[in-house]
Short mmCIF file of C-alpha atoms and ligand atoms in Angstrom, two decimals:
data_model
loop_
_atom_site.label_atom_id
_atom_site.label_comp_id
_atom_site.label_asym_id
_atom_site.label_seq_id
_atom_site.Cartn_x
_atom_site.Cartn_y
_atom_site.Cartn_z
CA UNK A 717 -16.70 -25.46 -4.13
CA UNK A 718 -13.73 -27.49 -3.62
CA UNK A 719 -11.65 -28.74 -5.97
CA UNK A 720 -8.34 -30.08 -5.04
CA UNK A 721 -6.97 -27.06 -7.19
CA UNK A 722 -8.56 -24.16 -5.54
CA UNK A 723 -6.25 -21.92 -3.83
CA UNK A 724 -5.98 -21.79 -0.90
CA UNK A 725 -3.86 -18.64 1.40
CA UNK A 726 -3.15 -18.25 5.19
CA UNK A 727 -2.42 -15.07 7.49
CA UNK A 728 -0.10 -17.02 10.20
CA UNK A 729 0.12 -14.13 12.89
CA UNK A 730 2.44 -14.53 16.08
CA UNK A 731 -0.03 -13.05 18.92
CA UNK A 732 2.73 -11.20 20.54
CA UNK A 733 1.55 -7.54 19.77
CA UNK A 734 -0.16 -5.68 17.89
CA UNK A 735 -1.36 -7.19 14.42
CA UNK A 736 1.92 -3.28 12.50
CA UNK A 737 1.41 -2.24 9.47
CA UNK A 738 3.95 -4.63 7.80
CA UNK A 739 1.49 -8.09 8.74
CA UNK A 740 -1.21 -5.98 7.60
CA UNK A 741 -0.25 -5.86 4.08
CA UNK A 742 1.30 -9.21 3.90
CA UNK A 743 -2.31 -10.68 5.09
CA UNK A 744 -3.75 -8.13 2.64
CA UNK A 745 -2.54 -9.57 0.22
CA UNK A 746 -3.09 -13.05 1.29
CA UNK A 747 -6.59 -12.29 1.24
CA UNK A 748 -7.12 -10.38 -1.97
CA UNK A 749 -5.47 -12.93 -3.78
CA UNK A 750 -7.25 -15.57 -2.28
CA UNK A 751 -10.51 -13.53 -2.77
CA UNK A 752 -9.01 -12.93 -6.94
CA UNK A 753 -9.14 -16.77 -7.11
CA UNK A 754 -12.50 -17.25 -5.37
CA UNK A 755 -10.01 -18.84 -2.53
CA UNK A 756 -10.25 -19.89 0.72
CA UNK A 757 -8.80 -17.34 2.98
CA UNK A 758 -7.17 -18.91 6.26
CA UNK A 759 -5.88 -17.03 9.72
CA UNK A 760 -4.15 -19.03 11.46
CA UNK A 761 -2.70 -18.09 15.30
CA UNK A 762 1.08 -19.38 15.56
CA UNK A 763 0.59 -18.98 19.57
CA UNK A 764 3.27 -21.61 20.63
CA UNK A 765 5.20 -18.82 22.12
CA UNK A 766 4.07 -18.66 25.14
CA UNK A 767 6.15 -16.12 26.86
CA UNK A 768 5.43 -13.76 23.82
CA UNK A 769 1.81 -14.40 23.09
CA UNK A 770 -1.14 -13.13 24.60
CA UNK A 771 -4.82 -13.19 24.93
CA UNK A 772 -4.42 -9.12 24.02
CA UNK A 773 -2.55 -9.36 21.51
CA UNK A 774 -4.71 -12.44 19.58
CA UNK A 775 -7.65 -9.55 19.84
CA UNK A 776 -5.71 -6.95 18.76
CA UNK A 777 -4.86 -9.00 15.20
CA UNK A 778 -8.46 -9.96 15.23
CA UNK A 779 -9.96 -5.81 15.61
CA UNK A 780 -7.65 -5.52 12.83
CA UNK A 781 -8.45 -7.72 10.20
CA UNK A 782 -12.14 -7.31 11.06
CA UNK A 783 -11.42 -3.20 10.62
CA UNK A 784 -9.75 -3.68 7.79
CA UNK A 785 -12.69 -6.06 6.58
CA UNK A 786 -10.15 -9.03 5.51
CA UNK A 787 -12.69 -11.97 7.56
CA UNK A 788 -10.70 -15.24 7.32
CA UNK A 789 -12.58 -17.72 5.46
CA UNK A 790 -11.97 -20.92 7.73
CA UNK A 791 -10.74 -20.26 11.32
CA UNK A 792 -7.72 -18.61 13.35
CA UNK A 793 -6.38 -21.70 14.08
CA UNK A 794 -4.36 -22.21 17.09
CA UNK A 795 -1.41 -23.95 17.21
CA UNK A 796 -1.83 -24.38 20.96
CA UNK A 797 -5.02 -26.59 20.58
CA UNK A 798 -2.94 -28.22 17.36
CA UNK A 799 -0.13 -30.25 20.29
CA UNK A 800 -1.30 -33.82 19.70
CA UNK A 801 -1.46 -33.63 16.05
CA UNK A 802 2.42 -31.98 15.61
CA UNK A 803 3.04 -35.37 18.56
CA UNK A 804 2.04 -37.63 15.64
CA UNK A 805 3.46 -36.26 12.96
CA UNK A 806 7.04 -36.35 14.55
CA UNK A 807 5.87 -39.78 15.74
CA UNK A 808 5.88 -41.08 11.86
CA UNK A 809 8.18 -39.19 10.49
CA UNK A 810 10.84 -41.36 13.01
CA UNK A 811 8.70 -44.16 12.39
CA UNK A 812 10.00 -43.50 8.33
CA UNK A 813 13.15 -42.60 9.54
CA UNK A 814 12.87 -38.83 7.71
CA UNK A 815 13.82 -37.46 11.77
CA UNK A 816 15.47 -39.40 14.47
CA UNK A 817 16.53 -38.48 18.39
CA UNK A 818 19.53 -36.96 19.17
CA UNK A 819 20.95 -37.14 22.65
CA UNK A 820 23.67 -34.46 22.24
CA UNK A 821 23.66 -31.67 24.27
CA UNK A 822 23.47 -28.21 24.16
CA UNK A 823 26.61 -27.90 25.50
CA UNK A 824 28.33 -29.99 22.86
CA UNK A 825 26.26 -29.24 20.01
CA UNK A 826 27.21 -25.42 20.37
CA UNK A 827 30.97 -27.23 20.36
CA UNK A 828 30.64 -29.04 17.18
CA UNK A 829 29.28 -25.28 16.05
CA UNK A 830 32.51 -24.01 17.09
CA UNK A 831 34.80 -26.62 16.31
CA UNK A 832 32.76 -26.45 12.33
CA UNK A 833 33.50 -22.27 12.93
CA UNK A 834 36.77 -23.34 13.58
CA UNK A 835 37.72 -24.76 10.34
CA UNK A 836 36.51 -22.10 8.04
CA UNK A 837 33.15 -23.40 8.00
CA UNK A 838 28.96 -22.24 8.48
CA UNK A 839 28.47 -23.50 11.99
CA UNK A 840 26.47 -26.69 12.34
CA UNK A 841 25.24 -30.03 13.95
CA UNK A 842 28.40 -32.53 12.84
CA UNK A 843 25.31 -35.48 12.53
CA UNK A 844 26.72 -37.88 15.30
CA UNK A 845 23.18 -39.21 15.76
CA UNK A 846 22.15 -38.94 12.68
CA UNK A 847 21.41 -43.03 10.95
CA UNK A 848 22.88 -43.61 8.03
CA UNK A 849 23.98 -47.40 6.33
CA UNK A 850 26.45 -49.49 7.98
CA UNK A 851 26.81 -46.74 10.72
CA UNK A 852 27.26 -47.55 14.58
CA UNK A 853 25.11 -44.79 16.76
CA UNK A 854 27.35 -44.23 20.56
CA UNK A 855 25.27 -45.83 23.52
CA UNK A 856 22.44 -44.42 24.22
CA UNK A 857 23.54 -42.23 27.83
CA UNK A 858 21.11 -43.36 30.30
CA UNK A 859 18.12 -41.02 31.81
CA UNK A 860 18.53 -38.14 28.94
CA UNK A 861 15.60 -36.79 27.09
CA UNK A 862 16.89 -36.63 23.60
CA UNK A 863 15.20 -33.36 20.66
CA UNK A 864 14.46 -34.83 17.29
CA UNK A 865 15.94 -34.17 14.27
CA UNK A 866 14.44 -33.76 10.84
CA UNK A 867 17.01 -35.91 8.24
CA UNK A 868 17.71 -32.96 5.90
CA UNK A 869 19.20 -33.86 2.44
CA UNK A 870 22.97 -33.34 2.74
CA UNK A 871 23.79 -33.48 -1.19
CA UNK A 872 21.99 -30.77 -4.08
CA UNK A 873 20.12 -27.67 -3.68
CA UNK A 874 16.86 -26.73 -2.73
CA UNK A 875 15.10 -24.40 -4.33
CA UNK A 876 11.25 -22.78 -5.20
CA UNK A 877 10.48 -19.92 -8.03
CA UNK A 878 9.08 -17.34 -5.62
CA UNK A 879 6.14 -15.75 -6.19
CA UNK A 880 7.41 -12.19 -5.87
CA UNK A 881 11.69 -12.68 -5.88
CA UNK A 882 12.09 -14.87 -9.00
CA UNK A 883 14.03 -18.07 -8.66
CA UNK A 884 15.66 -18.53 -5.31
CA UNK A 885 18.05 -21.92 -4.15
CA UNK A 886 20.06 -23.16 -1.22
CA UNK A 887 22.69 -25.77 -0.90
CA UNK A 888 21.58 -28.73 0.91
CA UNK A 889 25.15 -28.39 2.54
CA UNK A 890 23.86 -24.97 4.52
CA UNK A 891 21.47 -26.26 6.17
CA UNK A 892 21.25 -28.40 9.26
CA UNK A 893 19.67 -31.16 11.03
CA UNK A 894 16.54 -28.99 12.00
CA UNK A 895 15.43 -29.91 15.60
CA UNK A 896 11.75 -30.64 15.15
CA UNK A 897 10.78 -31.44 18.84
CA UNK A 898 12.17 -30.69 22.43
CA UNK A 899 13.49 -32.68 25.00
CA UNK A 900 10.25 -32.27 26.54
CA UNK A 901 8.12 -33.19 23.10
CA UNK A 902 6.61 -29.95 22.16
CA UNK A 903 7.43 -29.14 18.28
CA UNK A 904 9.42 -26.31 16.85
CA UNK A 905 8.19 -23.29 15.08
CA UNK A 906 9.51 -24.36 11.67
CA UNK A 907 8.42 -27.78 12.42
CA UNK A 908 4.87 -26.47 13.42
CA UNK A 909 4.09 -23.93 9.49
CA UNK A 910 5.51 -27.14 7.72
CA UNK A 911 2.65 -29.49 9.21
CA UNK A 912 -0.56 -26.97 9.54
CA UNK A 913 0.80 -25.51 5.63
CA UNK A 914 0.20 -29.12 4.62
CA UNK A 915 -2.98 -29.95 6.94
CA UNK A 916 -4.62 -26.77 5.93
CA UNK A 917 -4.16 -27.84 1.99
CA UNK A 918 -2.59 -24.67 1.38
CA UNK A 919 -2.06 -24.00 -1.49
CA UNK A 920 0.09 -20.93 -1.62
CA UNK A 921 2.74 -19.03 0.84
CA UNK A 922 2.24 -14.82 0.99
CA UNK A 923 4.28 -13.90 3.92
CA UNK A 924 7.55 -11.47 4.55
CA UNK A 925 11.33 -12.05 3.16
CA UNK A 926 12.30 -12.23 6.76
CA UNK A 927 11.19 -16.08 6.08
CA UNK A 928 13.34 -16.96 3.03
CA UNK A 929 15.58 -18.53 5.25
CA UNK A 930 12.72 -20.85 6.51
CA UNK A 931 11.38 -21.85 3.89
CA UNK A 932 13.92 -24.88 1.92
CA UNK A 933 13.29 -26.22 5.55
CA UNK A 934 9.87 -26.42 5.01
CA UNK A 935 10.11 -27.68 1.98
CA UNK A 936 12.35 -30.16 2.76
CA UNK A 937 10.54 -31.40 5.75
CA UNK A 938 7.34 -31.26 2.75
CA UNK A 939 8.56 -33.65 0.41
CA UNK A 940 9.66 -35.71 3.65
CA UNK A 941 6.72 -36.08 4.58
CA UNK A 942 5.19 -36.85 1.00
CA UNK A 943 2.73 -33.27 0.99
CA UNK A 944 2.20 -31.03 -1.87
CA UNK A 945 4.31 -28.15 -1.82
CA UNK A 946 2.67 -24.31 -1.83
CA UNK A 947 4.22 -21.80 -3.90
CA UNK A 948 5.71 -19.46 -1.70
CA UNK A 949 6.01 -15.33 -2.74
CA UNK A 950 8.54 -12.97 -0.48
CA UNK A 951 6.70 -9.40 0.14
CA UNK A 952 10.08 -7.30 1.15
CA UNK A 953 9.38 -5.11 3.90
CA UNK A 954 8.46 -1.43 4.85
CA UNK A 955 10.40 1.35 5.21
CA UNK A 956 10.14 4.49 7.03
CA UNK A 957 10.56 7.34 5.34
CA UNK A 958 14.44 7.66 6.53
CA UNK A 959 15.07 4.60 4.44
CA UNK A 960 14.99 3.03 7.89
CA UNK A 961 12.78 -0.05 8.65
CA UNK A 962 9.31 1.48 10.05
CA UNK A 963 9.62 1.37 13.47
CA UNK A 964 7.39 3.60 15.77
CA UNK A 965 10.48 6.03 15.38
CA UNK A 966 7.81 6.62 12.51
CA UNK A 967 4.76 6.98 13.90
CA UNK A 968 2.32 4.41 14.46
CA UNK A 969 3.10 1.60 13.40
CA UNK A 970 -0.28 -0.09 15.31
CA UNK A 971 -3.19 -0.58 12.52
CA UNK A 972 -5.45 0.31 14.82
CA UNK A 973 -4.11 3.49 15.59
CA UNK A 974 -5.19 4.55 12.30
CA UNK A 975 -8.49 3.84 12.82
CA UNK A 976 -8.24 6.40 16.55
CA UNK A 977 -6.91 8.86 14.44
CA UNK A 978 -9.53 8.55 12.03
CA UNK A 979 -8.15 7.38 8.83
CA UNK A 980 -10.90 5.16 6.56
CA UNK A 981 -10.87 1.43 6.36
CA UNK A 982 -10.96 1.81 2.80
CA UNK A 983 -8.02 4.42 2.91
CA UNK A 984 -5.80 2.20 4.52
CA UNK A 985 -6.85 -0.82 2.52
CA UNK A 986 -5.47 0.85 -0.73
CA UNK A 987 -2.97 2.64 0.45
CA UNK A 988 -0.86 -0.48 2.39
CA UNK A 989 -2.08 -2.32 -1.09
CA UNK A 990 -0.20 0.37 -3.47
CA UNK A 991 2.60 -0.02 -0.76
CA UNK A 992 4.54 -2.84 -2.47
CA UNK A 993 2.13 -3.94 -5.27
CA UNK A 994 0.45 -2.03 -8.65
CA UNK A 995 -1.69 -2.22 -11.36
CA UNK A 996 -0.29 0.05 -13.77
CA UNK A 997 -0.57 3.66 -13.30
CA UNK A 998 -3.76 3.49 -10.36
CA UNK A 999 -3.34 5.30 -7.21
CA UNK A 1000 -6.99 4.88 -5.87
CA UNK A 1001 -8.79 2.00 -6.19
CA UNK A 1002 -11.55 0.04 -4.81
CA UNK A 1003 -12.12 -3.40 -2.34
CA UNK A 1004 -13.70 -4.53 -4.75
CA UNK A 1005 -11.39 -3.40 -7.61
CA UNK A 1006 -7.98 -4.64 -5.97
CA UNK A 1007 -9.63 -7.94 -5.60
CA UNK A 1008 -10.08 -7.80 -9.49
CA UNK A 1009 -6.51 -7.16 -10.42
CA UNK A 1010 -4.60 -8.28 -8.02
CA UNK A 1011 -2.37 -10.44 -8.97
CA UNK A 1012 1.56 -11.67 -7.72
CA UNK A 1013 3.55 -10.41 -10.70
CA UNK A 1014 3.09 -7.06 -9.62
CA UNK A 1015 4.20 -7.26 -6.25
CA UNK A 1016 7.07 -5.41 -5.90
CA UNK A 1017 10.63 -6.82 -5.60
CA UNK A 1018 12.24 -4.10 -3.49
CA UNK A 1019 11.22 -3.00 -0.20
CA UNK A 1020 8.41 0.33 -0.10
CA UNK A 1021 8.88 2.90 1.45
CA UNK A 1022 6.13 4.34 3.64
CA UNK A 1023 4.50 7.95 3.20
CA UNK A 1024 2.24 9.91 5.68
CA UNK A 1025 2.06 12.07 3.24
CA UNK A 1026 0.84 9.98 0.54
CA UNK A 1027 -1.84 8.07 2.90
CA UNK A 1028 -3.12 11.29 4.18
CA UNK A 1029 -4.09 12.17 0.40
CA UNK A 1030 -5.59 8.65 -0.29
CA UNK A 1031 -7.84 9.24 3.21
CA UNK A 1032 -8.75 12.16 2.51
CA UNK A 1033 -9.58 11.47 -1.36
CA UNK A 1034 -12.16 8.74 0.86
CA UNK A 1035 -13.52 11.11 2.44
CA UNK A 1036 -14.25 13.71 0.32
CA UNK A 1037 -16.30 11.00 -1.95
CA UNK A 1038 -18.13 9.33 1.09
CA UNK A 1039 -21.53 10.07 1.60
CA UNK A 1040 -22.24 12.96 4.19
CA UNK A 1041 -24.88 10.90 6.19
CA UNK A 1042 -21.76 8.00 5.99
CA UNK A 1043 -19.82 10.27 7.40
CA UNK A 1044 -21.66 12.00 10.16
CA UNK A 1045 -22.34 9.16 11.08
CA UNK A 1046 -18.57 7.61 11.92
CA UNK A 1047 -17.51 11.11 13.08
CA UNK A 1048 -20.50 11.60 16.06
CA UNK A 1049 -18.63 9.84 18.31
CA UNK A 1050 -15.48 11.55 17.52
CA UNK A 1051 -17.14 15.06 18.26
CA UNK A 1052 -18.83 13.70 21.75
CA UNK A 1053 -15.77 12.26 22.98
CA UNK A 1054 -14.16 15.92 22.46
CA UNK A 1055 -17.08 17.02 25.12
CA UNK A 1056 -19.79 18.22 21.79
CA UNK A 1057 -23.41 17.67 20.55
CA UNK A 1058 -23.40 15.89 17.59
CA UNK A 1059 -26.97 16.65 17.78
CA UNK A 1060 -26.72 20.03 17.96
CA UNK A 1061 -26.41 20.88 14.40
CA UNK A 1062 -27.32 18.97 11.27
CA UNK A 1063 -24.50 16.86 11.14
CA UNK A 1064 -24.50 15.41 7.12
CA UNK A 1065 -24.57 19.17 6.09
CA UNK A 1066 -21.84 20.27 8.79
CA UNK A 1067 -19.96 17.45 6.97
CA UNK A 1068 -20.87 18.37 3.61
CA UNK A 1069 -19.47 22.10 4.37
CA UNK A 1070 -15.37 20.62 5.49
CA UNK A 1071 -15.05 17.26 3.69
CA UNK A 1072 -13.99 18.72 0.49
CA UNK A 1073 -11.02 20.07 2.71
CA UNK A 1074 -10.41 16.87 5.49
CA UNK A 1075 -7.67 14.68 5.53
CA UNK A 1076 -8.80 12.77 8.64
CA UNK A 1077 -12.33 11.66 10.25
CA UNK A 1078 -10.68 13.56 13.40
CA UNK A 1079 -10.06 16.87 11.49
CA UNK A 1080 -13.79 16.71 10.87
CA UNK A 1081 -14.84 16.54 14.10
CA UNK A 1082 -12.21 19.12 15.47
CA UNK A 1083 -13.83 21.26 12.12
CA UNK A 1084 -17.96 19.91 12.81
CA UNK A 1085 -17.05 21.84 17.03
CA UNK A 1086 -17.92 25.05 14.67
CA UNK A 1087 -21.44 23.60 15.00
CA UNK A 1088 -21.69 20.97 18.12
CA UNK A 1089 -19.28 22.45 20.76
CA UNK A 1090 -19.69 25.57 22.92
CA UNK A 1091 -19.37 29.05 21.53
CA UNK A 1092 -15.87 30.34 21.35
CA UNK A 1093 -15.52 34.16 21.19
CA UNK A 1094 -13.01 35.80 19.27
CA UNK A 1095 -9.65 36.19 20.55
CA UNK A 1096 -9.31 39.82 21.81
CA UNK A 1097 -6.13 40.76 19.32
CA UNK A 1098 -8.65 39.50 16.46
CA UNK A 1099 -11.53 41.31 17.17
CA UNK A 1100 -9.86 44.65 18.04
CA UNK A 1101 -8.55 43.71 14.07
CA UNK A 1102 -12.08 43.57 12.66
CA UNK A 1103 -15.23 44.67 14.94
CA UNK A 1104 -14.21 48.18 14.33
CA UNK A 1105 -16.48 50.62 14.44
CA UNK A 1106 -18.08 50.75 10.75
CA UNK A 1107 -17.74 46.71 10.85
CA UNK A 1108 -20.01 46.48 13.88
CA UNK A 1109 -22.62 48.42 12.03
CA UNK A 1110 -22.24 46.62 8.70
CA UNK A 1111 -23.15 43.41 11.45
CA UNK A 1112 -25.97 45.45 13.33
CA UNK A 1113 -27.62 46.16 10.20
CA UNK A 1114 -27.37 42.47 9.11
CA UNK A 1115 -28.83 41.29 12.03
CA UNK A 1116 -31.81 43.18 12.04
CA UNK A 1117 -32.73 42.02 8.27
CA UNK A 1118 -31.64 38.49 9.07
CA UNK A 1119 -34.20 38.66 11.79
CA UNK A 1120 -36.72 38.08 9.70
CA UNK A 1121 -37.93 35.96 6.73
CA UNK A 1122 -36.62 32.74 5.39
CA UNK A 1123 -33.19 31.02 6.87
CA UNK A 1124 -31.78 29.67 3.86
CA UNK A 1125 -28.19 30.45 2.49
CA UNK A 1126 -29.60 32.11 -0.64
CA UNK A 1127 -31.84 34.88 1.62
CA UNK A 1128 -28.80 35.20 4.48
CA UNK A 1129 -26.21 35.79 1.35
CA UNK A 1130 -29.28 37.78 -0.12
CA UNK A 1131 -28.74 39.87 2.80
CA UNK A 1132 -25.13 40.23 3.48
CA UNK A 1133 -25.44 42.13 -0.39
CA UNK A 1134 -27.87 44.50 0.59
CA UNK A 1135 -25.63 45.53 3.24
CA UNK A 1136 -22.74 45.94 0.76
CA UNK A 1137 -24.31 47.70 -1.69
CA UNK A 1138 -26.08 50.14 0.66
CA UNK A 1139 -22.63 50.46 2.70
CA UNK A 1140 -20.36 50.46 -0.16
CA UNK A 1141 -18.02 47.41 1.26
CA UNK A 1142 -16.49 44.58 -0.85
CA UNK A 1143 -17.33 41.25 0.45
CA UNK A 1144 -14.24 40.55 2.52
CA UNK A 1145 -15.77 43.52 4.98
CA UNK A 1146 -18.18 42.02 6.30
CA UNK A 1147 -17.72 38.84 5.65
CA UNK A 1148 -14.28 38.36 8.12
CA UNK A 1149 -16.00 40.26 10.51
CA UNK A 1150 -19.51 38.22 10.71
CA UNK A 1151 -17.13 35.12 10.34
CA UNK A 1152 -15.14 36.93 13.76
CA UNK A 1153 -18.19 37.39 15.49
CA UNK A 1154 -20.21 34.27 15.29
CA UNK A 1155 -17.56 31.83 15.29
CA UNK A 1156 -14.42 33.44 16.62
CA UNK A 1157 -12.67 32.36 13.96
CA UNK A 1158 -11.52 34.66 10.60
CA UNK A 1159 -11.29 31.63 8.74
CA UNK A 1160 -14.15 29.64 7.90
CA UNK A 1161 -15.96 27.88 4.96
CA UNK A 1162 -18.73 29.53 3.22
CA UNK A 1163 -20.03 32.18 5.77
CA UNK A 1164 -23.52 31.91 4.33
CA UNK A 1165 -23.55 28.21 4.71
CA UNK A 1166 -21.89 28.54 7.91
CA UNK A 1167 -25.03 30.79 8.96
CA UNK A 1168 -26.88 28.97 7.38
CA UNK A 1169 -26.64 25.16 9.35
CA UNK A 1170 -26.05 27.72 12.50
CA UNK A 1171 -29.24 29.08 13.38
CA UNK A 1172 -31.06 31.87 13.62
CA UNK A 1173 -30.61 32.18 17.24
CA UNK A 1174 -27.53 30.99 17.40
CA UNK A 1175 -26.67 33.35 15.05
CA UNK A 1176 -28.50 36.68 16.02
CA UNK A 1177 -27.52 35.61 20.22
CA UNK A 1178 -23.69 35.72 18.63
CA UNK A 1179 -23.86 39.17 16.71
CA UNK A 1180 -25.70 40.54 19.90
CA UNK A 1181 -22.87 39.80 21.56
CA UNK A 1182 -20.16 41.87 19.49
CA UNK A 1183 -22.13 45.23 19.91
CA UNK A 1184 -21.10 45.39 23.44
N1 LIG B 1244 4.25 -16.83 12.24
C1 LIG B 1244 5.15 -16.24 11.77
C2 LIG B 1244 5.02 -14.83 11.55
O1 LIG B 1244 4.38 -14.08 12.70
C3 LIG B 1244 4.81 -16.61 9.82
C4 LIG B 1244 4.68 -17.28 9.43
C5 LIG B 1244 4.30 -18.06 7.92
O2 LIG B 1244 3.74 -16.97 7.16
O3 LIG B 1244 5.44 -18.82 7.60
O4 LIG B 1244 6.39 -13.90 11.14
#
């Protein structure tokens, strides 16, 4: 159901490495904008930098987008597969006179720039080969391959109403006649972007604000082609907690690293969206709400700061409200990775026991090892401190009661109370020795729940071990 005015956005990563947080957030905004308007989200891989682009990076980008649930409606398109099309448009522009051959050597162009600098002007190509009415061009040097330059307007200004930053304008006198094709005919970066945005009928370009300077160039080429202009929105970058540009120094910047560390894609999407976009005071929202609420008016004009603590808080929220069985499925492989046996316990119940306090799936897996890993006896000092003579007597009493009857949390709780009553002890005087004896730790979730999940055989075995 595409209409001429239907929204079409794109994400156009250069596959020179993994998908980093900034790229993921840009993609998310473009995705959410398209979804909000019932439009189309296009994925375009800008792989023309042959030295830096790798198939592994392409795969990493696709994996990250899949993990975050941002499937493109069209694409991935690969620029390297569109070379013929770019050449075709270059030829059309030469034909139309909106581009021209330039035979100046790189050294000559450098000298022109130097001369402009010396005059206190912006370094630029001096227009030697730019055709003008009544102007005679120099004779074509023999055997020299030309570049193709865009005949950029020299008067006036080029501006647009940026969806994020508001009105932006550049004097055309500041814009060089951009090279759009190299001597071997290969098209240059800005030119490919323009042809793609045109061919792919992109209506809204949301991208990082490192591209603001490219925009007037792209607009002028689009105009020369008679193309309708997309609207542009330039998103400020993400800074680290120290206010510096976000980098490895601040922790992981690779999106998939967050999967490894046990963050849920739901939490990541929520956190990334909130980083530079707002919906009132809402900090927690579902993917559906994001789509429903997303607008460009509430994209922040200033840089946002990466806050690992807040990400943990958001992740903890999604873990807490997740279904126990759903969590168990995701945590099981992480338990296996630790050498534990996810089948050794009722894993959904184990998740229920720990999920209120876990910040990541990795923490849940670590906690679950209490049930899925080998018994870790208490450290000698801990044992000496808590497994005293009276404590061991109480444990023996408890073991005797627990050997018979039902094995439920309620029954176990009743046994504990009975032992306390009989011996005039307080809860911690039995609960802590029980924890130390059975789990090797002084702190666990509610001990009756822990015992219930561990099972009778395991608990009685471990209690016997500390009776010496
Ligand atoms: N390929 C560019 C980048 O990775 C993005 C180009 C664009 O969005 O126009 O930064």
